[in-house]
mmCIF file of C-alpha atoms and ligand atoms in Angstrom:
data_model
loop_
_atom_site.group_PDB
_atom_site.id
_atom_site.type_symbol
_atom_site.label_atom_id
_atom_site.label_comp_id
_atom_site.label_asym_id
_atom_site.label_seq_id
_atom_site.Cartn_x
_atom_site.Cartn_y
_atom_site.Cartn_z
ATOM 1 C CA MET D 99 -5.605 2.778 25.431
ATOM 2 C CA THR D 100 -7.549 3.629 22.350
ATOM 3 C CA VAL D 101 -6.189 5.227 19.207
ATOM 4 C CA LEU D 102 -7.769 6.835 16.408
ATOM 5 C CA ALA D 103 -6.518 5.492 12.773
ATOM 6 C CA LEU D 104 -6.826 7.580 9.619
ATOM 7 C CA ASP D 105 -6.754 5.942 6.137
ATOM 8 C CA ILE D 106 -6.274 9.127 3.583
ATOM 9 C CA GLY D 107 -6.962 7.541 0.086
ATOM 10 C CA GLY D 108 -7.044 9.361 -3.286
ATOM 11 C CA THR D 109 -10.794 8.909 -3.253
ATOM 12 C CA LYS D 110 -12.013 8.023 0.304
ATOM 13 C CA PHE D 111 -11.058 8.555 3.778
ATOM 14 C CA ALA D 112 -11.436 5.741 6.457
ATOM 15 C CA VAL D 113 -11.353 6.167 10.021
ATOM 16 C CA ALA D 114 -11.628 3.522 12.962
ATOM 17 C CA ARG D 115 -10.953 3.519 16.579
ATOM 18 C CA VAL D 116 -8.746 0.636 17.562
ATOM 19 C CA ASP D 117 -7.738 -0.504 20.871
ATOM 20 C CA ALA D 118 -4.108 -1.809 22.378
ATOM 21 C CA ALA D 119 -5.157 -5.556 21.544
ATOM 22 C CA GLY D 120 -5.686 -4.565 18.149
ATOM 23 C CA GLU D 121 -9.287 -4.739 17.910
ATOM 24 C CA LEU D 122 -11.231 -2.530 15.577
ATOM 25 C CA LEU D 123 -13.847 -1.062 17.713
ATOM 26 C CA ASP D 124 -15.910 1.015 15.105
ATOM 27 C CA ARG D 125 -14.923 2.301 11.534
ATOM 28 C CA ALA D 126 -16.284 4.641 8.787
ATOM 29 C CA GLU D 127 -15.559 5.872 5.685
ATOM 30 C CA HIS D 128 -16.335 8.708 3.365
ATOM 31 C CA PRO D 129 -15.803 9.682 -0.268
ATOM 32 C CA VAL D 130 -13.288 12.632 -0.168
ATOM 33 C CA GLY D 131 -15.673 14.795 -2.462
ATOM 34 C CA GLN D 132 -15.007 18.539 -3.274
ATOM 35 C CA ALA D 133 -13.958 19.581 0.343
ATOM 36 C CA PRO D 134 -11.471 17.580 1.568
ATOM 37 C CA THR D 135 -10.782 19.194 4.846
ATOM 38 C CA ALA D 136 -14.115 19.301 5.738
ATOM 39 C CA THR D 137 -14.573 15.677 5.012
ATOM 40 C CA LEU D 138 -11.509 15.209 7.350
ATOM 41 C CA ARG D 139 -12.586 17.329 9.986
ATOM 42 C CA GLY D 140 -16.352 15.644 10.033
ATOM 43 C CA LEU D 141 -14.879 12.042 10.135
ATOM 44 C CA VAL D 142 -12.426 13.094 13.009
ATOM 45 C CA ALA D 143 -15.149 14.997 14.918
ATOM 46 C CA ASP D 144 -17.205 11.683 14.791
ATOM 47 C CA PHE D 145 -14.765 9.717 16.260
ATOM 48 C CA ALA D 146 -12.576 11.708 18.622
ATOM 49 C CA GLY D 147 -13.399 11.591 22.319
ATOM 50 C CA PRO D 148 -12.283 11.413 25.932
ATOM 51 C CA GLY D 149 -9.532 8.489 26.306
ATOM 52 C CA LEU D 150 -8.091 8.946 22.803
ATOM 53 C CA THR D 151 -4.082 8.395 23.409
ATOM 54 C CA GLY D 152 -2.961 8.804 19.776
ATOM 55 C CA VAL D 153 -3.577 9.321 16.244
ATOM 56 C CA GLY D 154 -2.045 7.211 13.458
ATOM 57 C CA ILE D 155 -2.304 8.415 9.887
ATOM 58 C CA GLY D 156 -1.639 6.391 6.941
ATOM 59 C CA SER D 157 -1.787 8.683 3.646
ATOM 60 C CA ALA D 158 -1.453 8.497 -0.394
ATOM 61 C CA GLY D 159 1.658 10.153 -1.382
ATOM 62 C CA PRO D 160 3.646 12.018 -1.784
ATOM 63 C CA ILE D 161 3.845 12.527 1.825
ATOM 64 C CA ASP D 162 6.650 14.533 3.493
ATOM 65 C CA ALA D 163 6.512 12.570 7.161
ATOM 66 C CA ALA D 164 9.173 15.029 8.716
ATOM 67 C CA ALA D 165 7.217 18.004 7.805
ATOM 68 C CA GLY D 166 3.946 16.416 8.355
ATOM 69 C CA THR D 167 2.208 17.358 4.814
ATOM 70 C CA VAL D 168 1.194 15.445 2.166
ATOM 71 C CA SER D 169 0.140 15.947 -1.555
ATOM 72 C CA PRO D 170 -2.315 13.013 -2.500
ATOM 73 C CA ILE D 171 -1.890 13.087 -6.485
ATOM 74 C CA ASN D 172 -5.793 12.359 -6.683
ATOM 75 C CA ILE D 173 -6.594 15.501 -4.051
ATOM 76 C CA PRO D 174 -5.342 18.407 -6.345
ATOM 77 C CA ARG D 175 -6.788 20.740 -3.164
ATOM 78 C CA TRP D 176 -4.112 19.184 -0.935
ATOM 79 C CA ARG D 177 -0.555 20.108 -2.248
ATOM 80 C CA GLY D 178 1.919 20.147 0.623
ATOM 81 C CA TYR D 179 -1.255 20.143 2.887
ATOM 82 C CA ARG D 180 -0.146 20.058 6.543
ATOM 83 C CA LEU D 181 -2.090 17.355 7.604
ATOM 84 C CA VAL D 182 -0.557 16.635 10.741
ATOM 85 C CA ALA D 183 -1.045 20.036 11.945
ATOM 86 C CA ALA D 184 -4.775 19.863 10.962
ATOM 87 C CA VAL D 185 -5.283 16.905 12.807
ATOM 88 C CA GLN D 186 -3.330 18.044 16.041
ATOM 89 C CA ARG D 187 -5.773 21.096 16.077
ATOM 90 C CA LEU D 188 -8.824 18.628 15.934
ATOM 91 C CA VAL D 189 -7.503 16.477 18.917
ATOM 92 C CA PRO D 190 -5.454 18.845 21.035
ATOM 93 C CA GLY D 191 -2.693 17.474 23.156
ATOM 94 C CA VAL D 192 -2.899 14.025 21.563
ATOM 95 C CA PRO D 193 0.278 12.752 19.634
ATOM 96 C CA VAL D 194 -0.161 12.836 15.823
ATOM 97 C CA THR D 195 2.014 10.212 13.635
ATOM 98 C CA LEU D 196 2.065 10.249 9.882
ATOM 99 C CA ALA D 197 3.566 7.765 7.395
ATOM 100 C CA GLY D 198 2.634 6.551 3.698
ATOM 101 C CA ASP D 199 -0.558 4.524 2.857
ATOM 102 C CA ALA D 200 1.663 1.289 1.610
ATOM 103 C CA GLN D 201 3.764 1.562 4.723
ATOM 104 C CA CYS D 202 0.914 1.327 6.887
ATOM 105 C CA MET D 203 -0.306 -1.454 4.679
ATOM 106 C CA ALA D 204 2.582 -3.510 5.645
ATOM 107 C CA LEU D 205 2.420 -2.619 9.091
ATOM 108 C CA GLY D 206 -1.159 -3.688 9.445
ATOM 109 C CA GLU D 207 -0.754 -6.944 7.633
ATOM 110 C CA TRP D 208 2.354 -7.777 9.905
ATOM 111 C CA TRP D 209 0.264 -6.808 13.224
ATOM 112 C CA ARG D 210 -2.890 -8.378 12.236
ATOM 113 C CA GLY D 211 -2.910 -10.163 8.953
ATOM 114 C CA GLY D 212 -1.891 -13.629 10.588
ATOM 115 C CA HIS D 213 1.446 -14.001 8.519
ATOM 116 C CA ASP D 214 3.325 -14.659 11.781
ATOM 117 C CA CYS D 215 6.730 -12.991 11.033
ATOM 118 C CA GLY D 216 9.276 -10.429 12.267
ATOM 119 C CA SER D 217 9.847 -8.659 9.184
ATOM 120 C CA LEU D 218 7.871 -7.880 5.939
ATOM 121 C CA LEU D 219 7.351 -6.379 2.636
ATOM 122 C CA GLY D 220 4.176 -4.986 1.696
ATOM 123 C CA VAL D 221 3.444 -4.295 -1.947
ATOM 124 C CA VAL D 222 0.409 -2.378 -3.238
ATOM 125 C CA VAL D 223 -0.169 -3.069 -7.158
ATOM 126 C CA SER D 224 -2.726 -0.576 -8.066
ATOM 127 C CA THR D 225 -2.694 2.405 -10.524
ATOM 128 C CA GLY D 226 0.880 2.873 -9.114
ATOM 129 C CA VAL D 227 2.944 0.495 -7.331
ATOM 130 C CA GLY D 228 3.638 1.400 -3.577
ATOM 131 C CA GLY D 229 5.366 -0.713 -0.810
ATOM 132 C CA GLY D 230 6.151 -0.620 2.914
ATOM 133 C CA LEU D 231 8.809 -2.584 5.073
ATOM 134 C CA VAL D 232 8.508 -3.894 8.404
ATOM 135 C CA ILE D 233 11.753 -4.938 9.926
ATOM 136 C CA ASP D 234 11.850 -6.766 13.235
ATOM 137 C CA GLY D 235 8.673 -5.460 14.369
ATOM 138 C CA ARG D 236 9.303 -1.721 13.485
ATOM 139 C CA PRO D 237 8.065 0.151 10.409
ATOM 140 C CA TRP D 238 11.223 1.099 8.507
ATOM 141 C CA THR D 239 10.271 4.569 6.864
ATOM 142 C CA GLY D 240 13.966 5.567 6.143
ATOM 143 C CA ARG D 241 15.756 8.904 6.673
ATOM 144 C CA THR D 242 12.931 10.995 4.655
ATOM 145 C CA GLY D 243 10.216 8.685 5.468
ATOM 146 C CA ASN D 244 10.246 7.336 1.746
ATOM 147 C CA ALA D 245 11.654 3.686 2.553
ATOM 148 C CA GLY D 246 9.596 0.967 1.047
ATOM 149 C CA HIS D 247 9.023 2.614 -2.574
ATOM 150 C CA ILE D 248 9.310 -0.759 -4.363
ATOM 151 C CA GLY D 249 7.123 0.763 -7.752
ATOM 152 C CA HIS D 250 10.401 2.696 -8.520
ATOM 153 C CA VAL D 251 12.872 -0.053 -8.141
ATOM 154 C CA ILE D 252 14.355 -0.077 -11.668
ATOM 155 C CA VAL D 253 13.471 -3.471 -13.278
ATOM 156 C CA ASP D 254 14.446 -2.437 -16.855
ATOM 157 C CA LEU D 255 17.553 -0.476 -17.825
ATOM 158 C CA ASP D 256 15.910 0.549 -21.146
ATOM 159 C CA GLY D 257 12.528 0.821 -20.005
ATOM 160 C CA GLU D 258 10.030 3.652 -20.341
ATOM 161 C CA ALA D 259 10.294 6.849 -18.553
ATOM 162 C CA CYS D 260 8.790 6.931 -15.160
ATOM 163 C CA VAL D 261 6.724 9.739 -13.703
ATOM 164 C CA CYS D 262 9.379 9.887 -10.901
ATOM 165 C CA GLY D 263 11.956 10.844 -13.446
ATOM 166 C CA ALA D 264 13.882 7.495 -13.834
ATOM 167 C CA ARG D 265 13.498 5.018 -16.557
ATOM 168 C CA GLY D 266 12.286 1.286 -16.284
ATOM 169 C CA CYS D 267 10.807 1.482 -12.871
ATOM 170 C CA LEU D 268 8.590 -1.582 -11.630
ATOM 171 C CA GLU D 269 5.697 0.857 -11.696
ATOM 172 C CA THR D 270 6.153 1.493 -15.682
ATOM 173 C CA VAL D 271 5.407 -2.248 -16.116
ATOM 174 C CA ALA D 272 3.257 -3.358 -13.274
ATOM 175 C CA GLY D 273 0.884 -0.344 -12.555
ATOM 176 C CA GLY D 274 -2.594 -0.951 -13.980
ATOM 177 C CA PRO D 275 -2.470 1.503 -16.671
ATOM 178 C CA SER D 276 1.053 0.440 -17.727
ATOM 179 C CA MET D 277 -0.348 -2.883 -18.045
ATOM 180 C CA VAL D 278 -3.284 -1.983 -20.123
ATOM 181 C CA ARG D 279 -1.189 0.296 -22.182
ATOM 182 C CA TRP D 280 1.125 -2.647 -23.020
ATOM 183 C CA ALA D 281 -1.671 -4.874 -23.836
ATOM 184 C CA LEU D 282 -3.290 -2.314 -26.312
ATOM 185 C CA ALA D 283 0.155 -1.697 -27.798
ATOM 186 C CA GLN D 284 0.132 -5.489 -28.555
ATOM 187 C CA GLY D 285 -3.000 -5.463 -30.191
ATOM 188 C CA TRP D 286 -5.407 -6.213 -27.440
ATOM 189 C CA THR D 287 -9.028 -4.936 -28.188
ATOM 190 C CA LEU D 288 -12.053 -4.675 -26.186
ATOM 191 C CA ALA D 289 -15.575 -4.635 -27.713
ATOM 192 C CA PRO D 290 -17.144 -1.192 -27.108
ATOM 193 C CA ALA D 291 -19.937 -2.225 -25.597
ATOM 194 C CA THR D 292 -18.094 -4.068 -22.789
ATOM 195 C CA GLY D 293 -16.642 -0.758 -21.098
ATOM 196 C CA ARG D 294 -13.258 0.875 -21.132
ATOM 197 C CA PRO D 295 -10.183 -1.137 -21.373
ATOM 198 C CA ASP D 296 -8.953 -0.479 -17.612
ATOM 199 C CA ALA D 297 -6.983 -3.084 -15.463
ATOM 200 C CA ARG D 298 -10.550 -4.671 -14.485
ATOM 201 C CA ALA D 299 -11.352 -5.414 -17.814
ATOM 202 C CA LEU D 300 -7.644 -6.868 -18.718
ATOM 203 C CA ALA D 301 -8.189 -8.912 -15.438
ATOM 204 C CA ALA D 302 -11.416 -10.349 -16.949
ATOM 205 C CA ALA D 303 -10.219 -10.949 -20.295
ATOM 206 C CA ALA D 304 -7.021 -12.892 -18.939
ATOM 207 C CA ARG D 305 -9.382 -14.864 -16.649
ATOM 208 C CA GLY D 306 -11.345 -15.654 -19.923
ATOM 209 C CA GLY D 307 -8.005 -16.996 -21.609
ATOM 210 C CA ALA D 308 -7.174 -14.309 -23.765
ATOM 211 C CA PRO D 309 -3.439 -14.347 -24.658
ATOM 212 C CA ILE D 310 -2.503 -11.053 -24.611
ATOM 213 C CA PRO D 311 -4.042 -9.830 -21.211
ATOM 214 C CA LEU D 312 -2.488 -13.183 -19.919
ATOM 215 C CA ALA D 313 0.811 -12.018 -21.315
ATOM 216 C CA ALA D 314 0.315 -8.603 -19.534
ATOM 217 C CA PHE D 315 0.020 -10.253 -16.352
ATOM 218 C CA ARG D 316 3.047 -12.549 -16.710
ATOM 219 C CA ARG D 317 4.951 -9.416 -17.863
ATOM 220 C CA ALA D 318 3.830 -7.500 -14.649
ATOM 221 C CA ALA D 319 4.556 -10.440 -12.465
ATOM 222 C CA GLY D 320 8.018 -10.939 -14.052
ATOM 223 C CA ALA D 321 8.757 -7.417 -13.167
ATOM 224 C CA LEU D 322 7.480 -7.742 -9.819
ATOM 225 C CA ALA D 323 9.731 -10.777 -9.010
ATOM 226 C CA THR D 324 12.469 -8.992 -9.778
ATOM 227 C CA ALA D 325 11.902 -5.980 -7.669
ATOM 228 C CA VAL D 326 10.859 -8.166 -4.882
ATOM 229 C CA LEU D 327 13.912 -10.618 -5.122
ATOM 230 C CA ASN D 328 16.066 -7.564 -5.137
ATOM 231 C CA THR D 329 14.562 -6.162 -2.042
ATOM 232 C CA ALA D 330 14.565 -9.483 -0.413
ATOM 233 C CA THR D 331 18.092 -10.058 -1.508
ATOM 234 C CA VAL D 332 19.265 -6.886 0.436
ATOM 235 C CA LEU D 333 17.050 -7.299 3.342
ATOM 236 C CA ASP D 334 16.458 -10.616 3.879
ATOM 237 C CA VAL D 335 12.974 -10.695 4.481
ATOM 238 C CA ARG D 336 10.958 -14.089 3.750
ATOM 239 C CA ASP D 337 7.439 -12.531 3.868
ATOM 240 C CA VAL D 338 5.961 -10.708 1.111
ATOM 241 C CA VAL D 339 2.145 -9.548 1.254
ATOM 242 C CA ILE D 340 0.457 -8.329 -1.968
ATOM 243 C CA GLY D 341 -2.505 -6.008 -2.054
ATOM 244 C CA GLY D 342 -4.111 -3.446 -4.034
ATOM 245 C CA GLY D 343 -6.649 -3.099 -6.846
ATOM 246 C CA VAL D 344 -4.534 -5.009 -9.502
ATOM 247 C CA ALA D 345 -3.605 -7.647 -6.979
ATOM 248 C CA ALA D 346 -7.281 -8.315 -6.380
ATOM 249 C CA ALA D 347 -6.921 -10.301 -9.719
ATOM 250 C CA GLY D 348 -5.294 -12.887 -7.102
ATOM 251 C CA ASP D 349 -3.902 -15.857 -8.966
ATOM 252 C CA LEU D 350 -3.713 -14.237 -12.148
ATOM 253 C CA LEU D 351 -0.786 -12.276 -10.880
ATOM 254 C CA LEU D 352 0.231 -14.352 -7.817
ATOM 255 C CA ASP D 353 0.813 -17.628 -9.655
ATOM 256 C CA PRO D 354 3.146 -16.211 -12.093
ATOM 257 C CA LEU D 355 4.847 -14.027 -9.638
ATOM 258 C CA ARG D 356 5.420 -17.089 -7.554
ATOM 259 C CA ALA D 357 6.796 -19.142 -10.470
ATOM 260 C CA ALA D 358 9.094 -16.170 -11.635
ATOM 261 C CA ILE D 359 10.543 -15.782 -8.208
ATOM 262 C CA ALA D 360 10.969 -19.486 -7.995
ATOM 263 C CA ALA D 361 12.518 -19.904 -11.334
ATOM 264 C CA ARG D 362 15.098 -16.910 -10.313
ATOM 265 C CA ALA D 363 15.848 -17.133 -6.892
ATOM 266 C CA GLY D 364 19.736 -17.507 -6.455
ATOM 267 C CA MET D 365 20.985 -17.509 -2.923
ATOM 268 C CA PRO D 366 19.541 -19.872 -0.234
ATOM 269 C CA HIS D 367 17.839 -17.171 1.668
ATOM 270 C CA LEU D 368 15.712 -16.374 -1.377
ATOM 271 C CA ARG D 369 14.331 -20.013 -2.134
ATOM 272 C CA ASP D 370 11.720 -19.809 0.904
ATOM 273 C CA LEU D 371 10.217 -16.546 0.059
ATOM 274 C CA ARG D 372 6.387 -16.707 1.219
ATOM 275 C CA VAL D 373 4.210 -14.493 -1.173
ATOM 276 C CA SER D 374 0.789 -14.217 -0.016
ATOM 277 C CA SER D 375 -2.295 -12.110 -0.718
ATOM 278 C CA THR D 376 -3.422 -9.200 1.895
ATOM 279 C CA THR D 377 -5.471 -10.861 4.516
ATOM 280 C CA LEU D 378 -6.734 -7.538 5.795
ATOM 281 C CA GLU D 379 -7.781 -6.085 2.279
ATOM 282 C CA ARG D 380 -9.117 -2.392 2.456
ATOM 283 C CA ASP D 381 -8.705 -2.244 6.779
ATOM 284 C CA ALA D 382 -4.893 -3.105 6.248
ATOM 285 C CA GLY D 383 -4.129 0.450 6.186
ATOM 286 C CA LEU D 384 -6.247 1.326 9.208
ATOM 287 C CA TYR D 385 -4.553 -1.331 11.324
ATOM 288 C CA GLY D 386 -1.157 -0.104 10.217
ATOM 289 C CA ALA D 387 -1.998 3.585 11.120
ATOM 290 C CA ALA D 388 -3.192 2.076 14.496
ATOM 291 C CA ALA D 389 0.079 0.374 15.063
ATOM 292 C CA LEU D 390 1.769 3.479 14.027
ATOM 293 C CA ALA D 391 0.116 5.462 16.909
ATOM 294 C CA LEU D 392 0.774 2.616 19.548
ATOM 295 C CA LEU D 393 4.231 2.337 18.476
ATOM 296 C CA ALA D 394 4.750 6.187 19.088
ATOM 297 C CA SER D 395 3.257 5.909 22.467
ATOM 298 C CA GLY D 396 6.258 3.230 23.269
ATOM 299 C CA MET D 397 4.021 0.126 23.145
ATOM 300 C CA THR D 398 5.834 -3.140 21.964
ATOM 301 C CA LEU D 399 3.549 -4.899 19.394
ATOM 302 C CA ARG D 400 3.438 -8.554 18.270
ATOM 303 C CA PRO D 401 1.713 -10.142 15.274
ATOM 304 C CA THR D 402 -1.918 -11.135 16.776
ATOM 305 C CA PRO D 403 -3.639 -12.771 14.161
HETATM 306 ZN ZN1 ZN Y 280 9.909 5.678 -11.040
#
């Protein structure tokens, strides 16, 4: 049994063939470019073949899993794009399953990330903040397919307006551009010759001991801790896996995050939360997309590091 996994990101598409044991047989990726539909067609054509039993897709959002459509913010040509139907035409007769990219990251980490747990909260800290849930070995995608959107958990009742229409969402504090904006407002400056003041530069400055960038990471970690604790309070999950571009700063984010969780955890079931970094990194979404397809075919999956 071999499934095709697709990871539809805002800047690149990745594809892999994965077997039922969770071995990644081959993979490729391609920049989205000016013609996303042609890019998709080319990648699928290269990898589809006889013996394919399913296709799983993790896509940047917003997505509508019920309608099978996606509108990735960084791919303006795709607004309400009928992704599931398009892939079905390329692999006739093969079932196609779609979920959000962060949901696939969570599922991939649960399956092949070596975290050895039944349930898991995955958090992607990048330009935006996304997330996904695995509950008792199944992706928990919710009524509309949008469960796990931890970036829009409200962490500050009087906070900034968020792109989603609410106020004080986690993303307005812990998203990369939000962290940079806050640091600049506090007086952080970057010598023009050293490049643009982006999340990467902020992390470099924090690593160098600059107080405002360090404070920006502590502030983001504090907001993340609030959202993670609130989620864990409701769902009683123990394992939290953090990935994404901002999380690539590693201990800069994870150390204050763990400290804030330890300082604020109240109920006993929150005292042994395990916060880890992604172990699959860029392939987490591909493993998760493959798991989606295998689960859709009726297989039962267990974590296999
Ligand atoms: Zn929001």
